[in-house]
Amino acid sequence: MRTPVIAGNWKMHKTTGEARALARAIREGMSETDHCQVVVAPPYTALAAVAEEIRSSRVFLAAQNVHWEPKGAFTGEVSIAMLEELGCGMAIIGHSERRQYFAETDETVNRKVRAVVQSQLQAIVCIGETLPQRESGSYHQVITQQLAGGLAGLTHQTLLRIILAYEPVWAIGTGRTASPETAQEVHGSIRDWLSQKFGREAAQQVRILYGGSVKPDNIADLMRQPDIDGALVGGACLEAESFLRIVRFNS
Ligand code: PEP
């Protein structure tokens, strides 16, 4: 009942020319794909070019970040309206790299989430624990705190405008994927938390993606888990061939 999502976060990779070529290769390689929603998140500078390449295709465009204010003196920031005008349908919010290197907090994540759910965009909200938090056994507490802080003020209706991405920080870019069972254990607990807070019906509709060293050879096992509804992919989305193999997880 939940359409899977495979989203590629290109991070700070690809010049505009390179981004065009990658977007074209993805578009051409997935003409028959209708079992999942495919999303690409290029850097801001390449959004317009990628939007052109994927026009009239089934590929969705996402930004890697967004600011909560509609306009103003916020040097270096980009507003929701600016993204909408470029054809973005989604924005990633609270990626662990934003939290780690750019002082993103649950509070700023929440400001962004609240702004996005009032717009035409959907938010892909990232949460996940670090290695010390996993090893100390406090990861459930950490995730609950990120959920409570990041999603504060949402209703069961606005909740439906977000997609969650569980991305254990220790699995991002390390080649150390969470096992399908380890990921499912957290995904199940996230859905339970959503259920308690927003009601079972809304919780059942929210897509919860897994992210952290997803590759063509581990995606199928992850996708067999009942509460894993897709993937947020970093390294393996930078080549069309490996991204498309992940997109075709069901074949
Ligand atoms: C990410 O940064 O969101 C990510 C999941 O990266 P990687 O796939 O490279 O681990």
PDB file of C-alpha atoms and ligand atoms in Angstrom:
ATOM      1  CA  MET A   1       0.000   0.000   0.000  1.00  0.00           C
ATOM      2  CA  ARG A   2       3.003   2.334   0.413  1.00  0.00           C
ATOM      3  CA  THR A   3       4.718   3.128  -2.894  1.00  0.00           C
ATOM      4  CA  PRO A   4       8.456   2.567  -2.399  1.00  0.00           C
ATOM      5  CA  VAL A   5      10.814   5.495  -2.896  1.00  0.00           C
ATOM      6  CA  ILE A   6      14.379   5.241  -4.164  1.00  0.00           C
ATOM      7  CA  ALA A   7      16.074   8.618  -3.721  1.00  0.00           C
ATOM      8  CA  GLY A   8      19.605   9.573  -4.726  1.00  0.00           C
ATOM      9  CA  ASN A   9      21.349  12.278  -2.719  1.00  0.00           C
ATOM     10  CA  TRP A  10      24.084  13.617  -4.981  1.00  0.00           C
ATOM     11  CA  LYS A  11      25.558  15.727  -2.155  1.00  0.00           C
ATOM     12  CA  MET A  12      28.294  18.117  -3.356  1.00  0.00           C
ATOM     13  CA  HIS A  13      28.978  16.106  -6.502  1.00  0.00           C
ATOM     14  CA  LYS A  14      28.388  16.899 -10.169  1.00  0.00           C
ATOM     15  CA  THR A  15      28.853  20.133 -12.030  1.00  0.00           C
ATOM     16  CA  THR A  16      25.848  21.214 -14.038  1.00  0.00           C
ATOM     17  CA  GLY A  17      27.142  19.460 -17.161  1.00  0.00           C
ATOM     18  CA  GLU A  18      27.836  16.247 -15.253  1.00  0.00           C
ATOM     19  CA  ALA A  19      24.462  16.458 -13.549  1.00  0.00           C
ATOM     20  CA  ARG A  20      22.676  16.759 -16.884  1.00  0.00           C
ATOM     21  CA  ALA A  21      24.429  13.662 -18.176  1.00  0.00           C
ATOM     22  CA  LEU A  22      23.600  11.633 -15.065  1.00  0.00           C
ATOM     23  CA  ALA A  23      19.961  12.763 -15.049  1.00  0.00           C
ATOM     24  CA  ARG A  24      19.611  11.871 -18.728  1.00  0.00           C
ATOM     25  CA  ALA A  25      21.119   8.421 -18.195  1.00  0.00           C
ATOM     26  CA  ILE A  26      18.760   7.773 -15.272  1.00  0.00           C
ATOM     27  CA  ARG A  27      15.751   8.970 -17.240  1.00  0.00           C
ATOM     28  CA  GLU A  28      16.647   6.813 -20.229  1.00  0.00           C
ATOM     29  CA  GLY A  29      17.363   3.791 -18.087  1.00  0.00           C
ATOM     30  CA  MET A  30      14.107   3.743 -16.196  1.00  0.00           C
ATOM     31  CA  SER A  31      11.452   4.264 -18.823  1.00  0.00           C
ATOM     32  CA  GLU A  32       9.414   1.231 -17.718  1.00  0.00           C
ATOM     33  CA  THR A  33       9.753   1.798 -13.974  1.00  0.00           C
ATOM     34  CA  ASP A  34       6.473   2.131 -12.149  1.00  0.00           C
ATOM     35  CA  HIS A  35       6.979  -0.025  -9.040  1.00  0.00           C
ATOM     36  CA  CYS A  36       8.620   2.821  -7.141  1.00  0.00           C
ATOM     37  CA  GLN A  37       9.020   6.568  -7.025  1.00  0.00           C
ATOM     38  CA  VAL A  38      12.487   7.597  -8.193  1.00  0.00           C
ATOM     39  CA  VAL A  39      13.923  10.824  -6.784  1.00  0.00           C
ATOM     40  CA  VAL A  40      17.160  12.665  -7.525  1.00  0.00           C
ATOM     41  CA  ALA A  41      18.601  15.388  -5.306  1.00  0.00           C
ATOM     42  CA  PRO A  42      21.363  17.259  -7.177  1.00  0.00           C
ATOM     43  CA  PRO A  43      23.175  20.292  -5.746  1.00  0.00           C
ATOM     44  CA  TYR A  44      21.261  23.587  -5.974  1.00  0.00           C
ATOM     45  CA  THR A  45      23.367  24.753  -8.903  1.00  0.00           C
ATOM     46  CA  ALA A  46      22.209  21.829 -11.044  1.00  0.00           C
ATOM     47  CA  LEU A  47      18.509  21.800 -10.133  1.00  0.00           C
ATOM     48  CA  ALA A  48      17.356  23.804 -13.148  1.00  0.00           C
ATOM     49  CA  ALA A  49      19.356  21.721 -15.624  1.00  0.00           C
ATOM     50  CA  VAL A  50      18.240  18.434 -14.079  1.00  0.00           C
ATOM     51  CA  ALA A  51      14.628  19.651 -14.037  1.00  0.00           C
ATOM     52  CA  GLU A  52      14.909  20.161 -17.799  1.00  0.00           C
ATOM     53  CA  GLU A  53      16.391  16.706 -18.354  1.00  0.00           C
ATOM     54  CA  ILE A  54      13.717  14.877 -16.377  1.00  0.00           C
ATOM     55  CA  ARG A  55      10.732  16.870 -17.623  1.00  0.00           C
ATOM     56  CA  SER A  56       7.884  14.521 -18.625  1.00  0.00           C
ATOM     57  CA  SER A  57       9.639  11.566 -17.025  1.00  0.00           C
ATOM     58  CA  ARG A  58       8.818   9.651 -13.872  1.00  0.00           C
ATOM     59  CA  VAL A  59      11.863  11.019 -12.038  1.00  0.00           C
ATOM     60  CA  PHE A  60      11.116  13.440  -9.175  1.00  0.00           C
ATOM     61  CA  LEU A  61      13.364  16.336  -8.268  1.00  0.00           C
ATOM     62  CA  ALA A  62      14.444  17.095  -4.701  1.00  0.00           C
ATOM     63  CA  ALA A  63      16.668  19.712  -3.090  1.00  0.00           C
ATOM     64  CA  GLN A  64      19.204  18.736  -0.435  1.00  0.00           C
ATOM     65  CA  ASN A  65      18.115  21.478   1.971  1.00  0.00           C
ATOM     66  CA  VAL A  66      15.775  24.462   2.227  1.00  0.00           C
ATOM     67  CA  HIS A  67      15.305  27.469   4.482  1.00  0.00           C
ATOM     68  CA  TRP A  68      12.167  27.988   6.559  1.00  0.00           C
ATOM     69  CA  GLU A  69      11.718  31.704   5.892  1.00  0.00           C
ATOM     70  CA  PRO A  70       9.920  32.727   2.703  1.00  0.00           C
ATOM     71  CA  LYS A  71      12.451  35.489   1.891  1.00  0.00           C
ATOM     72  CA  GLY A  72      14.847  37.915   3.509  1.00  0.00           C
ATOM     73  CA  ALA A  73      18.423  38.628   4.508  1.00  0.00           C
ATOM     74  CA  PHE A  74      19.670  35.036   4.788  1.00  0.00           C
ATOM     75  CA  THR A  75      22.829  34.949   2.714  1.00  0.00           C
ATOM     76  CA  GLY A  76      23.447  31.613   1.071  1.00  0.00           C
ATOM     77  CA  GLU A  77      20.005  30.209   1.778  1.00  0.00           C
ATOM     78  CA  VAL A  78      17.269  29.116  -0.605  1.00  0.00           C
ATOM     79  CA  SER A  79      13.510  29.364  -0.062  1.00  0.00           C
ATOM     80  CA  ILE A  80      10.682  26.942  -0.681  1.00  0.00           C
ATOM     81  CA  ALA A  81       9.221  29.151  -3.440  1.00  0.00           C
ATOM     82  CA  MET A  82      12.576  29.207  -5.243  1.00  0.00           C
ATOM     83  CA  LEU A  83      12.632  25.414  -5.244  1.00  0.00           C
ATOM     84  CA  GLU A  84       9.018  25.073  -6.294  1.00  0.00           C
ATOM     85  CA  GLU A  85       9.602  27.378  -9.225  1.00  0.00           C
ATOM     86  CA  LEU A  86      12.400  25.101 -10.430  1.00  0.00           C
ATOM     87  CA  GLY A  87      10.139  22.064 -10.376  1.00  0.00           C
ATOM     88  CA  CYS A  88      11.277  20.544  -7.094  1.00  0.00           C
ATOM     89  CA  GLY A  89       8.720  18.318  -5.457  1.00  0.00           C
ATOM     90  CA  MET A  90      10.728  17.482  -2.365  1.00  0.00           C
ATOM     91  CA  ALA A  91      13.451  18.709  -0.036  1.00  0.00           C
ATOM     92  CA  ILE A  92      15.766  16.643   2.148  1.00  0.00           C
ATOM     93  CA  ILE A  93      15.837  18.022   5.684  1.00  0.00           C
ATOM     94  CA  GLY A  94      18.175  17.243   8.568  1.00  0.00           C
ATOM     95  CA  HIS A  95      20.678  15.020   6.784  1.00  0.00           C
ATOM     96  CA  SER A  96      23.324  13.904   9.279  1.00  0.00           C
ATOM     97  CA  GLU A  97      25.985  15.834   7.363  1.00  0.00           C
ATOM     98  CA  ARG A  98      23.936  19.003   7.859  1.00  0.00           C
ATOM     99  CA  ARG A  99      23.635  18.162  11.550  1.00  0.00           C
ATOM    100  CA  GLN A 100      27.320  17.272  11.904  1.00  0.00           C
ATOM    101  CA  TYR A 101      29.002  20.007   9.849  1.00  0.00           C
ATOM    102  CA  PHE A 102      26.446  22.826   9.628  1.00  0.00           C
ATOM    103  CA  ALA A 103      24.937  22.935  13.101  1.00  0.00           C
ATOM    104  CA  GLU A 104      21.520  21.635  12.071  1.00  0.00           C
ATOM    105  CA  THR A 105      19.499  20.783  15.170  1.00  0.00           C
ATOM    106  CA  ASP A 106      16.125  19.215  15.834  1.00  0.00           C
ATOM    107  CA  GLU A 107      14.835  22.743  16.271  1.00  0.00           C
ATOM    108  CA  THR A 108      15.995  23.970  12.854  1.00  0.00           C
ATOM    109  CA  VAL A 109      14.828  20.702  11.316  1.00  0.00           C
ATOM    110  CA  ASN A 110      11.425  21.359  12.840  1.00  0.00           C
ATOM    111  CA  ARG A 111      11.253  24.915  11.498  1.00  0.00           C
ATOM    112  CA  LYS A 112      12.010  23.597   8.015  1.00  0.00           C
ATOM    113  CA  VAL A 113       9.565  20.715   8.317  1.00  0.00           C
ATOM    114  CA  ARG A 114       6.764  23.005   9.473  1.00  0.00           C
ATOM    115  CA  ALA A 115       7.373  25.387   6.580  1.00  0.00           C
ATOM    116  CA  VAL A 116       7.587  22.619   3.998  1.00  0.00           C
ATOM    117  CA  VAL A 117       4.370  20.863   5.023  1.00  0.00           C
ATOM    118  CA  GLN A 118       2.497  24.120   4.377  1.00  0.00           C
ATOM    119  CA  SER A 119       3.837  24.220   0.809  1.00  0.00           C
ATOM    120  CA  GLN A 120       3.626  22.049  -2.285  1.00  0.00           C
ATOM    121  CA  LEU A 121       6.902  20.339  -1.384  1.00  0.00           C
ATOM    122  CA  GLN A 122       7.273  17.092   0.513  1.00  0.00           C
ATOM    123  CA  ALA A 123       9.979  16.757   3.136  1.00  0.00           C
ATOM    124  CA  ILE A 124      12.388  13.826   3.366  1.00  0.00           C
ATOM    125  CA  VAL A 125      13.312  14.089   7.047  1.00  0.00           C
ATOM    126  CA  CYS A 126      16.522  12.312   8.083  1.00  0.00           C
ATOM    127  CA  ILE A 127      17.168  10.840  11.501  1.00  0.00           C
ATOM    128  CA  GLY A 128      19.714   8.362  12.832  1.00  0.00           C
ATOM    129  CA  GLU A 129      22.181   7.642  15.583  1.00  0.00           C
ATOM    130  CA  THR A 130      25.974   7.854  15.671  1.00  0.00           C
ATOM    131  CA  LEU A 131      28.225   4.876  16.372  1.00  0.00           C
ATOM    132  CA  PRO A 132      28.769   5.711  20.085  1.00  0.00           C
ATOM    133  CA  GLN A 133      25.001   6.092  20.490  1.00  0.00           C
ATOM    134  CA  ARG A 134      24.420   2.714  18.837  1.00  0.00           C
ATOM    135  CA  GLU A 135      27.126   1.037  20.910  1.00  0.00           C
ATOM    136  CA  SER A 136      25.926   2.519  24.189  1.00  0.00           C
ATOM    137  CA  GLY A 137      22.419   1.221  23.484  1.00  0.00           C
ATOM    138  CA  SER A 138      20.890   4.712  23.622  1.00  0.00           C
ATOM    139  CA  TYR A 139      19.881   4.749  19.965  1.00  0.00           C
ATOM    140  CA  HIS A 140      16.144   4.348  20.525  1.00  0.00           C
ATOM    141  CA  GLN A 141      16.193   7.322  22.842  1.00  0.00           C
ATOM    142  CA  VAL A 142      18.177   9.374  20.316  1.00  0.00           C
ATOM    143  CA  ILE A 143      15.774   8.538  17.502  1.00  0.00           C
ATOM    144  CA  THR A 144      12.712   9.248  19.609  1.00  0.00           C
ATOM    145  CA  GLN A 145      14.188  12.615  20.522  1.00  0.00           C
ATOM    146  CA  GLN A 146      14.885  13.439  16.871  1.00  0.00           C
ATOM    147  CA  LEU A 147      11.348  12.424  15.930  1.00  0.00           C
ATOM    148  CA  ALA A 148       9.717  14.365  18.759  1.00  0.00           C
ATOM    149  CA  GLY A 149      11.828  17.468  18.057  1.00  0.00           C
ATOM    150  CA  GLY A 150      11.776  17.353  14.275  1.00  0.00           C
ATOM    151  CA  LEU A 151       8.090  16.568  13.896  1.00  0.00           C
ATOM    152  CA  ALA A 152       6.761  18.788  16.706  1.00  0.00           C
ATOM    153  CA  GLY A 153       3.595  20.589  15.743  1.00  0.00           C
ATOM    154  CA  LEU A 154       2.621  18.264  12.895  1.00  0.00           C
ATOM    155  CA  THR A 155      -0.880  16.840  12.742  1.00  0.00           C
ATOM    156  CA  HIS A 156      -1.932  13.484  11.336  1.00  0.00           C
ATOM    157  CA  GLN A 157      -2.704  15.354   8.096  1.00  0.00           C
ATOM    158  CA  THR A 158       0.538  17.263   7.734  1.00  0.00           C
ATOM    159  CA  LEU A 159       2.443  14.108   8.698  1.00  0.00           C
ATOM    160  CA  LEU A 160       1.392  12.721   5.331  1.00  0.00           C
ATOM    161  CA  ARG A 161       3.515  15.371   3.608  1.00  0.00           C
ATOM    162  CA  ILE A 162       6.716  13.893   4.965  1.00  0.00           C
ATOM    163  CA  ILE A 163       8.849  10.878   4.215  1.00  0.00           C
ATOM    164  CA  LEU A 164      11.233   9.722   6.922  1.00  0.00           C
ATOM    165  CA  ALA A 165      14.736   8.428   6.269  1.00  0.00           C
ATOM    166  CA  TYR A 166      16.398   6.370   8.967  1.00  0.00           C
ATOM    167  CA  GLU A 167      20.119   6.775   8.321  1.00  0.00           C
ATOM    168  CA  PRO A 168      22.411   5.401  11.009  1.00  0.00           C
ATOM    169  CA  VAL A 169      25.416   7.717  10.839  1.00  0.00           C
ATOM    170  CA  TRP A 170      27.808   4.772  11.251  1.00  0.00           C
ATOM    171  CA  ALA A 171      26.482   3.305   8.004  1.00  0.00           C
ATOM    172  CA  ILE A 172      26.730   6.439   5.857  1.00  0.00           C
ATOM    173  CA  GLY A 173      29.579   6.302   3.382  1.00  0.00           C
ATOM    174  CA  THR A 174      31.309   3.578   5.367  1.00  0.00           C
ATOM    175  CA  GLY A 175      30.318   0.481   3.415  1.00  0.00           C
ATOM    176  CA  ARG A 176      28.946  -0.850   6.689  1.00  0.00           C
ATOM    177  CA  THR A 177      25.236  -1.260   5.915  1.00  0.00           C
ATOM    178  CA  ALA A 178      22.848  -2.037   8.755  1.00  0.00           C
ATOM    179  CA  SER A 179      21.638  -5.600   8.347  1.00  0.00           C
ATOM    180  CA  PRO A 180      18.020  -5.819   7.157  1.00  0.00           C
ATOM    181  CA  GLU A 181      17.014  -7.033  10.648  1.00  0.00           C
ATOM    182  CA  THR A 182      18.858  -4.212  12.419  1.00  0.00           C
ATOM    183  CA  ALA A 183      17.236  -1.645  10.137  1.00  0.00           C
ATOM    184  CA  GLN A 184      13.793  -3.233  10.461  1.00  0.00           C
ATOM    185  CA  GLU A 185      14.019  -3.159  14.245  1.00  0.00           C
ATOM    186  CA  VAL A 186      14.413   0.628  14.142  1.00  0.00           C
ATOM    187  CA  HIS A 187      11.910   1.146  11.312  1.00  0.00           C
ATOM    188  CA  GLY A 188       9.319  -0.837  13.267  1.00  0.00           C
ATOM    189  CA  SER A 189       9.919   1.244  16.366  1.00  0.00           C
ATOM    190  CA  ILE A 190       9.655   4.469  14.340  1.00  0.00           C
ATOM    191  CA  ARG A 191       6.290   3.341  12.990  1.00  0.00           C
ATOM    192  CA  ASP A 192       5.139   2.428  16.507  1.00  0.00           C
ATOM    193  CA  TRP A 193       6.129   5.882  17.712  1.00  0.00           C
ATOM    194  CA  LEU A 194       4.258   7.513  14.805  1.00  0.00           C
ATOM    195  CA  SER A 195       1.268   5.367  15.577  1.00  0.00           C
ATOM    196  CA  GLN A 196       1.159   6.440  19.208  1.00  0.00           C
ATOM    197  CA  LYS A 197       1.579  10.071  18.328  1.00  0.00           C
ATOM    198  CA  PHE A 198      -0.513  10.449  15.156  1.00  0.00           C
ATOM    199  CA  GLY A 199      -2.713   7.355  15.068  1.00  0.00           C
ATOM    200  CA  ARG A 200      -2.284   4.012  13.356  1.00  0.00           C
ATOM    201  CA  GLU A 201      -3.890   5.011  10.074  1.00  0.00           C
ATOM    202  CA  ALA A 202      -1.532   7.936   9.459  1.00  0.00           C
ATOM    203  CA  ALA A 203       1.499   5.940  10.652  1.00  0.00           C
ATOM    204  CA  GLN A 204       0.738   3.161   8.192  1.00  0.00           C
ATOM    205  CA  GLN A 205       0.861   5.619   5.305  1.00  0.00           C
ATOM    206  CA  VAL A 206       4.232   7.211   6.053  1.00  0.00           C
ATOM    207  CA  ARG A 207       7.125   5.949   3.945  1.00  0.00           C
ATOM    208  CA  ILE A 208      10.225   5.197   6.009  1.00  0.00           C
ATOM    209  CA  LEU A 209      13.383   4.919   3.904  1.00  0.00           C
ATOM    210  CA  TYR A 210      16.639   3.328   4.974  1.00  0.00           C
ATOM    211  CA  GLY A 211      19.932   5.050   4.178  1.00  0.00           C
ATOM    212  CA  GLY A 212      23.523   3.995   4.797  1.00  0.00           C
ATOM    213  CA  SER A 213      25.715   2.228   2.231  1.00  0.00           C
ATOM    214  CA  VAL A 214      22.799   0.962   0.158  1.00  0.00           C
ATOM    215  CA  LYS A 215      24.194  -0.821  -2.896  1.00  0.00           C
ATOM    216  CA  PRO A 216      22.767  -2.856  -5.771  1.00  0.00           C
ATOM    217  CA  ASP A 217      23.612  -6.094  -3.952  1.00  0.00           C
ATOM    218  CA  ASN A 218      21.961  -5.295  -0.604  1.00  0.00           C
ATOM    219  CA  ILE A 219      18.832  -3.373  -1.624  1.00  0.00           C
ATOM    220  CA  ALA A 220      16.625  -6.409  -2.287  1.00  0.00           C
ATOM    221  CA  ASP A 221      17.120  -7.856   1.209  1.00  0.00           C
ATOM    222  CA  LEU A 222      16.460  -4.484   2.816  1.00  0.00           C
ATOM    223  CA  MET A 223      13.289  -4.004   0.769  1.00  0.00           C
ATOM    224  CA  ARG A 224      11.913  -7.358   1.949  1.00  0.00           C
ATOM    225  CA  GLN A 225      11.508  -5.934   5.456  1.00  0.00           C
ATOM    226  CA  PRO A 226       7.933  -4.912   6.244  1.00  0.00           C
ATOM    227  CA  ASP A 227       8.694  -1.381   7.427  1.00  0.00           C
ATOM    228  CA  ILE A 228      11.414  -0.467   4.934  1.00  0.00           C
ATOM    229  CA  ASP A 229       9.719   1.500   2.178  1.00  0.00           C
ATOM    230  CA  GLY A 230      12.703   2.509   0.097  1.00  0.00           C
ATOM    231  CA  ALA A 231      16.186   3.917   0.294  1.00  0.00           C
ATOM    232  CA  LEU A 232      18.078   7.161   0.430  1.00  0.00           C
ATOM    233  CA  VAL A 233      21.267   6.456  -1.497  1.00  0.00           C
ATOM    234  CA  GLY A 234      24.519   8.406  -1.414  1.00  0.00           C
ATOM    235  CA  GLY A 235      27.649   6.952  -3.029  1.00  0.00           C
ATOM    236  CA  ALA A 236      25.865   4.415  -5.220  1.00  0.00           C
ATOM    237  CA  CYS A 237      23.633   7.029  -6.849  1.00  0.00           C
ATOM    238  CA  LEU A 238      26.471   8.875  -8.555  1.00  0.00           C
ATOM    239  CA  GLU A 239      26.673   6.413 -11.445  1.00  0.00           C
ATOM    240  CA  ALA A 240      23.525   5.756 -13.447  1.00  0.00           C
ATOM    241  CA  GLU A 241      24.210   2.053 -13.693  1.00  0.00           C
ATOM    242  CA  SER A 242      24.423   1.374  -9.951  1.00  0.00           C
ATOM    243  CA  PHE A 243      21.531   3.708  -9.137  1.00  0.00           C
ATOM    244  CA  LEU A 244      19.350   2.028 -11.757  1.00  0.00           C
ATOM    245  CA  ARG A 245      20.213  -1.409 -10.372  1.00  0.00           C
ATOM    246  CA  ILE A 246      18.998  -0.187  -6.973  1.00  0.00           C
ATOM    247  CA  VAL A 247      15.842   1.220  -8.597  1.00  0.00           C
ATOM    248  CA  ARG A 248      15.240  -2.239 -10.083  1.00  0.00           C
ATOM    249  CA  PHE A 249      15.435  -3.917  -6.681  1.00  0.00           C
ATOM    250  CA  ASN A 250      12.424  -6.036  -7.513  1.00  0.00           C
ATOM    251  CA  SER A 251      13.785  -7.748 -10.653  1.00  0.00           C
TER     252      SER A 251
HETATM  253  C1  PEP B   1      23.515   9.418   2.605  1.00  0.00           C
HETATM  254  O1  PEP B   1      24.405  10.239   2.768  1.00  0.00           O
HETATM  255  O2  PEP B   1      22.324   9.770   2.709  1.00  0.00           O
HETATM  256  C2  PEP B   1      23.895   8.049   2.332  1.00  0.00           C
HETATM  257  C3  PEP B   1      23.040   7.138   2.612  1.00  0.00           C
HETATM  258  O3  PEP B   1      25.158   7.845   1.834  1.00  0.00           O
HETATM  259  P1  PEP B   1      25.799   6.430   1.421  1.00  0.00           P
HETATM  260  O4  PEP B   1      24.761   5.695   0.595  1.00  0.00           O
HETATM  261  O5  PEP B   1      27.003   6.760   0.631  1.00  0.00           O
HETATM  262  O6  PEP B   1      26.087   5.694   2.681  1.00  0.00           O
END
